[in-house]
Short mmCIF file of C-alpha atoms in Angstrom, two decimals:
data_model
loop_
_atom_site.label_atom_id
_atom_site.label_comp_id
_atom_site.label_asym_id
_atom_site.label_seq_id
_atom_site.Cartn_x
_atom_site.Cartn_y
_atom_site.Cartn_z
CA MET A 1 -0.27 0.08 0.00
CA ASN A 2 1.66 3.42 -0.72
CA ASN A 3 1.86 6.50 1.15
CA GLN A 4 -1.24 7.78 -0.10
CA ASN A 5 -3.36 4.84 0.54
CA GLN A 6 -2.48 4.41 3.97
CA ILE A 7 -3.00 7.82 5.16
CA LYS A 8 -6.42 7.57 3.28
CA SER A 9 -7.06 4.23 5.46
CA LEU A 10 -6.16 6.42 8.41
CA LEU A 11 -8.78 9.03 7.82
CA ASP A 12 -11.40 6.20 7.00
CA SER A 13 -10.64 4.29 10.11
CA LYS A 14 -13.43 4.00 13.17
CA GLU A 15 -11.35 6.13 15.45
CA VAL A 16 -10.82 8.87 13.52
CA ILE A 17 -14.77 8.76 12.70
CA ASN A 18 -15.40 8.70 16.12
CA ILE A 19 -13.25 11.96 16.69
CA GLN A 20 -15.27 13.88 14.36
CA LYS A 21 -18.12 13.11 17.35
CA ILE A 22 -16.32 14.93 19.93
CA LYS A 23 -18.19 18.24 21.37
CA ILE A 24 -14.97 20.10 21.84
CA GLU A 25 -14.74 24.03 21.41
CA GLY A 26 -12.36 26.67 21.72
CA ARG A 27 -8.54 25.95 21.37
CA TRP A 28 -9.03 22.09 22.09
CA GLU A 29 -11.06 21.81 18.66
CA GLU A 30 -7.75 22.15 16.29
CA TYR A 31 -6.75 18.54 17.52
CA ARG A 32 -10.00 17.16 15.75
CA ASN A 33 -8.32 18.17 12.29
CA ALA A 34 -7.61 14.08 11.59
CA SER A 35 -6.02 15.13 8.06
CA TYR A 36 -3.45 17.62 9.27
CA ASN A 37 -2.52 15.31 12.18
CA ILE A 38 -2.43 12.40 10.57
CA LYS A 39 -0.31 13.45 7.71
CA LEU A 40 2.01 15.34 10.27
CA TRP A 41 2.69 12.33 12.41
CA PHE A 42 2.81 10.05 9.22
CA LYS A 43 5.57 12.24 7.81
CA PHE A 44 7.63 11.88 11.03
CA TRP A 45 7.50 8.44 11.35
CA LYS A 46 8.08 8.04 7.47
CA LYS A 47 10.44 10.40 6.86
CA ILE A 48 12.26 11.91 9.48
CA PHE A 49 12.02 8.91 12.55
CA LYS A 50 15.26 6.61 11.79
CA ASN A 51 14.92 4.56 15.16
CA ASP A 52 14.50 0.50 15.05
CA LYS A 53 10.59 -0.04 14.77
CA ASN A 54 11.35 -1.92 18.20
CA SER A 55 12.65 0.98 19.81
CA LYS A 56 10.76 1.88 23.10
CA ILE A 57 9.59 5.17 22.54
CA LEU A 58 8.33 8.06 25.09
CA ASP A 59 6.03 10.27 23.60
CA PHE A 60 6.31 13.47 26.32
CA GLY A 61 3.66 15.43 26.22
CA SER A 62 1.46 13.40 24.41
CA GLY A 63 -1.57 15.78 23.97
CA ALA A 64 -4.81 14.35 21.66
CA CYS A 65 -2.27 11.22 20.95
CA TRP A 66 -2.36 11.28 16.99
CA GLY A 67 1.30 10.38 17.77
CA GLY A 68 0.79 7.25 19.17
CA PHE A 69 -2.23 6.60 17.10
CA VAL A 70 -0.30 6.88 13.39
CA ALA A 71 2.73 5.00 15.46
CA ASN A 72 0.79 2.08 16.30
CA LYS A 73 -0.94 1.84 12.41
CA LEU A 74 2.99 1.79 11.30
CA ASN A 75 3.52 -1.32 13.91
CA LEU A 76 5.24 1.08 16.25
CA ASN A 77 4.28 -0.61 19.09
CA ASN A 78 6.61 0.09 21.65
CA HIS A 79 5.04 3.76 22.24
CA PHE A 80 4.10 5.05 25.13
CA ASN A 81 2.02 8.49 26.11
CA LEU A 82 3.32 10.57 28.75
CA ASP A 83 1.30 13.77 29.67
CA ILE A 84 0.95 16.11 32.97
CA ASP A 85 -1.23 15.24 35.53
CA ILE A 86 -3.96 17.98 35.14
CA LYS A 87 -7.75 18.34 35.55
CA GLU A 88 -8.37 19.74 32.00
CA VAL A 89 -5.60 17.92 30.49
CA LYS A 90 -7.04 14.40 31.77
CA GLU A 91 -10.37 15.44 30.99
CA ILE A 92 -9.88 17.06 27.46
CA PHE A 93 -6.93 15.36 25.74
CA GLY A 94 -8.31 12.09 27.53
CA THR A 95 -11.11 12.38 25.37
CA TYR A 96 -9.44 12.20 22.43
CA ALA A 97 -6.98 9.63 23.66
CA ASP A 98 -9.98 7.13 24.32
CA CYS A 99 -11.43 7.65 21.00
CA LEU A 100 -8.13 6.72 19.30
CA GLY A 101 -7.34 3.68 21.40
CA GLN A 102 -4.53 5.10 23.16
CA SER A 103 -3.76 4.87 27.01
CA VAL A 104 -1.90 7.50 28.56
CA THR A 105 0.62 7.77 32.01
CA TYR A 106 -0.16 10.64 34.13
CA TYR A 107 2.72 12.14 35.77
CA ASP A 108 2.93 14.77 38.78
CA GLY A 109 5.47 16.77 36.84
CA LYS A 110 8.13 15.70 39.24
CA VAL A 111 8.89 11.98 38.97
CA ILE A 112 8.55 10.29 35.12
CA PRO A 113 7.04 7.02 36.62
CA PHE A 114 9.28 4.55 34.19
CA GLU A 115 12.27 2.67 35.20
CA SER A 116 15.54 4.55 34.49
CA ASP A 117 16.97 3.08 31.40
CA PHE A 118 14.02 2.46 29.63
CA PHE A 119 13.70 4.27 26.32
CA ASP A 120 15.45 4.27 23.16
CA VAL A 121 13.75 7.71 22.13
CA VAL A 122 12.07 10.43 23.36
CA VAL A 123 9.35 12.74 21.28
CA ALA A 124 8.50 16.36 22.17
CA LYS A 125 6.39 17.78 19.96
CA ALA A 126 5.45 21.63 21.10
CA SER A 127 5.52 20.36 24.60
CA ILE A 128 8.91 20.55 26.35
CA MET A 129 9.43 24.08 26.75
CA LYS A 130 5.77 24.58 27.74
CA LEU A 131 5.74 23.22 31.10
CA ASP A 132 2.76 23.23 34.02
CA ARG A 133 3.96 22.17 37.72
CA THR A 134 7.68 21.65 37.18
CA ASP A 135 10.98 23.11 36.02
CA ILE A 136 12.96 22.57 33.01
CA SER A 137 15.76 21.16 34.75
CA ASN A 138 14.07 18.49 36.42
CA VAL A 139 12.52 17.69 33.24
CA ILE A 140 15.84 17.31 31.49
CA ASN A 141 17.16 15.22 34.20
CA GLU A 142 14.20 12.86 34.68
CA LEU A 143 14.25 11.99 30.67
CA VAL A 144 17.97 11.72 30.77
CA ARG A 145 17.43 8.92 33.86
CA VAL A 146 14.75 7.02 31.78
CA SER A 147 16.43 7.29 28.42
CA LYS A 148 19.11 4.42 27.30
CA VAL A 149 22.72 5.01 26.51
CA ASN A 150 22.65 6.64 22.89
CA ALA A 151 19.09 7.25 23.10
CA ASN A 152 17.32 10.00 20.27
CA TRP A 153 15.20 12.41 21.36
CA TYR A 154 13.28 14.32 18.72
CA VAL A 155 12.19 17.80 19.67
CA ALA A 156 9.64 20.03 17.54
CA SER A 157 9.21 22.80 16.85
CA LYS A 158 12.67 23.68 15.96
CA GLY A 159 12.38 26.71 17.54
CA MET A 160 11.55 24.46 21.01
CA CYS A 161 14.27 22.36 20.42
CA TYR A 162 16.59 25.42 20.07
CA ARG A 163 15.04 27.12 23.50
CA LEU A 164 15.57 23.82 24.90
CA LYS A 165 19.32 23.57 24.11
CA GLU A 166 19.79 27.13 25.49
CA SER A 167 18.07 25.74 28.91
CA ILE A 168 20.29 22.87 29.07
CA ALA A 169 23.66 25.49 28.45
CA ILE A 170 21.95 27.63 30.98
CA HIS A 171 21.29 25.14 33.52
CA GLU A 172 24.75 23.57 32.96
CA LEU A 173 23.14 19.93 32.08
CA SER A 174 24.95 19.16 28.87
CA GLU A 175 27.50 16.69 30.75
CA VAL A 176 24.52 14.99 31.82
CA LEU A 177 23.02 14.24 28.57
CA SER A 178 27.11 13.55 26.88
CA GLU A 179 26.78 11.10 29.83
CA LYS A 180 24.75 9.14 28.14
CA ASN A 181 25.54 10.11 24.60
CA ILE A 182 21.88 11.21 24.16
CA SER A 183 21.72 13.11 20.43
CA ILE A 184 18.60 15.66 20.18
CA LYS A 185 17.31 16.08 16.70
CA CYS A 186 15.53 19.11 16.03
CA TRP A 187 12.37 18.67 13.38
CA THR A 188 9.27 21.06 12.28
CA GLY A 189 5.20 19.60 12.04
CA SER A 190 4.35 22.74 10.42
CA PRO A 191 4.46 23.77 6.85
CA PHE A 192 5.67 27.37 7.99
CA GLU A 193 7.42 27.55 11.01
CA CYS A 194 8.37 30.81 12.84
CA ILE A 195 11.63 30.58 15.28
CA ARG A 196 11.69 32.82 17.88
CA SER A 197 15.15 33.31 20.03
CA LYS A 198 16.56 36.92 20.27
CA SER A 199 14.06 38.68 17.76
CA PRO A 200 10.26 37.73 17.25
CA TRP A 201 10.56 36.60 13.64
CA THR A 202 13.97 35.31 12.50
CA GLU A 203 13.44 33.02 10.56
CA PHE A 204 10.71 30.70 8.43
CA TYR A 205 11.30 26.76 8.01
CA LEU A 206 9.38 25.19 5.12
CA LEU A 207 8.18 21.89 5.08
CA TYR A 208 5.85 19.68 3.10
CA ILE A 209 3.78 17.60 5.00
CA LEU A 210 3.14 15.48 2.13
#
């Protein structure tokens, strides 16, 4: 089955049909956009993700769980969703997760509830620098703890990725990552993404979803 047919099959799935029945408004409604989210994650898993399909993957800040849904449909079955234990997140994103047949582990913002050296991969899309009830230095240390030696961290957006690297330097955590030889890979999920650094509008990156 070619890529277009695979995507069509995902769009026609019962899980996606259930998503369209969700009654959610405001900023959370954008996650009902099945076409955008499926194409985004399909491209990520097919073209950006370079690890073995049997890798253990932590989806940090998994949100509506589109990443896990597409990963599972592509036979990436060692994918684990993790998000913050907040009522709004659990109620709204939990509804999406239920529709997509995804289980989610919720954590307190301090200790990630997985054993040390467990994951080959950490995926963080627009989440690693948007923190609630925690701080970036603790998050980095916890992600390092649960990561295996030579783990890959796929961080989006590129703006988020650059801010993460700045925070690692500011908090003097480079050595912590180096001890495990963790590689941070920046990627973008949007066709156009504004990168924010010293000035509000610095640079645009172009990525065709398909």
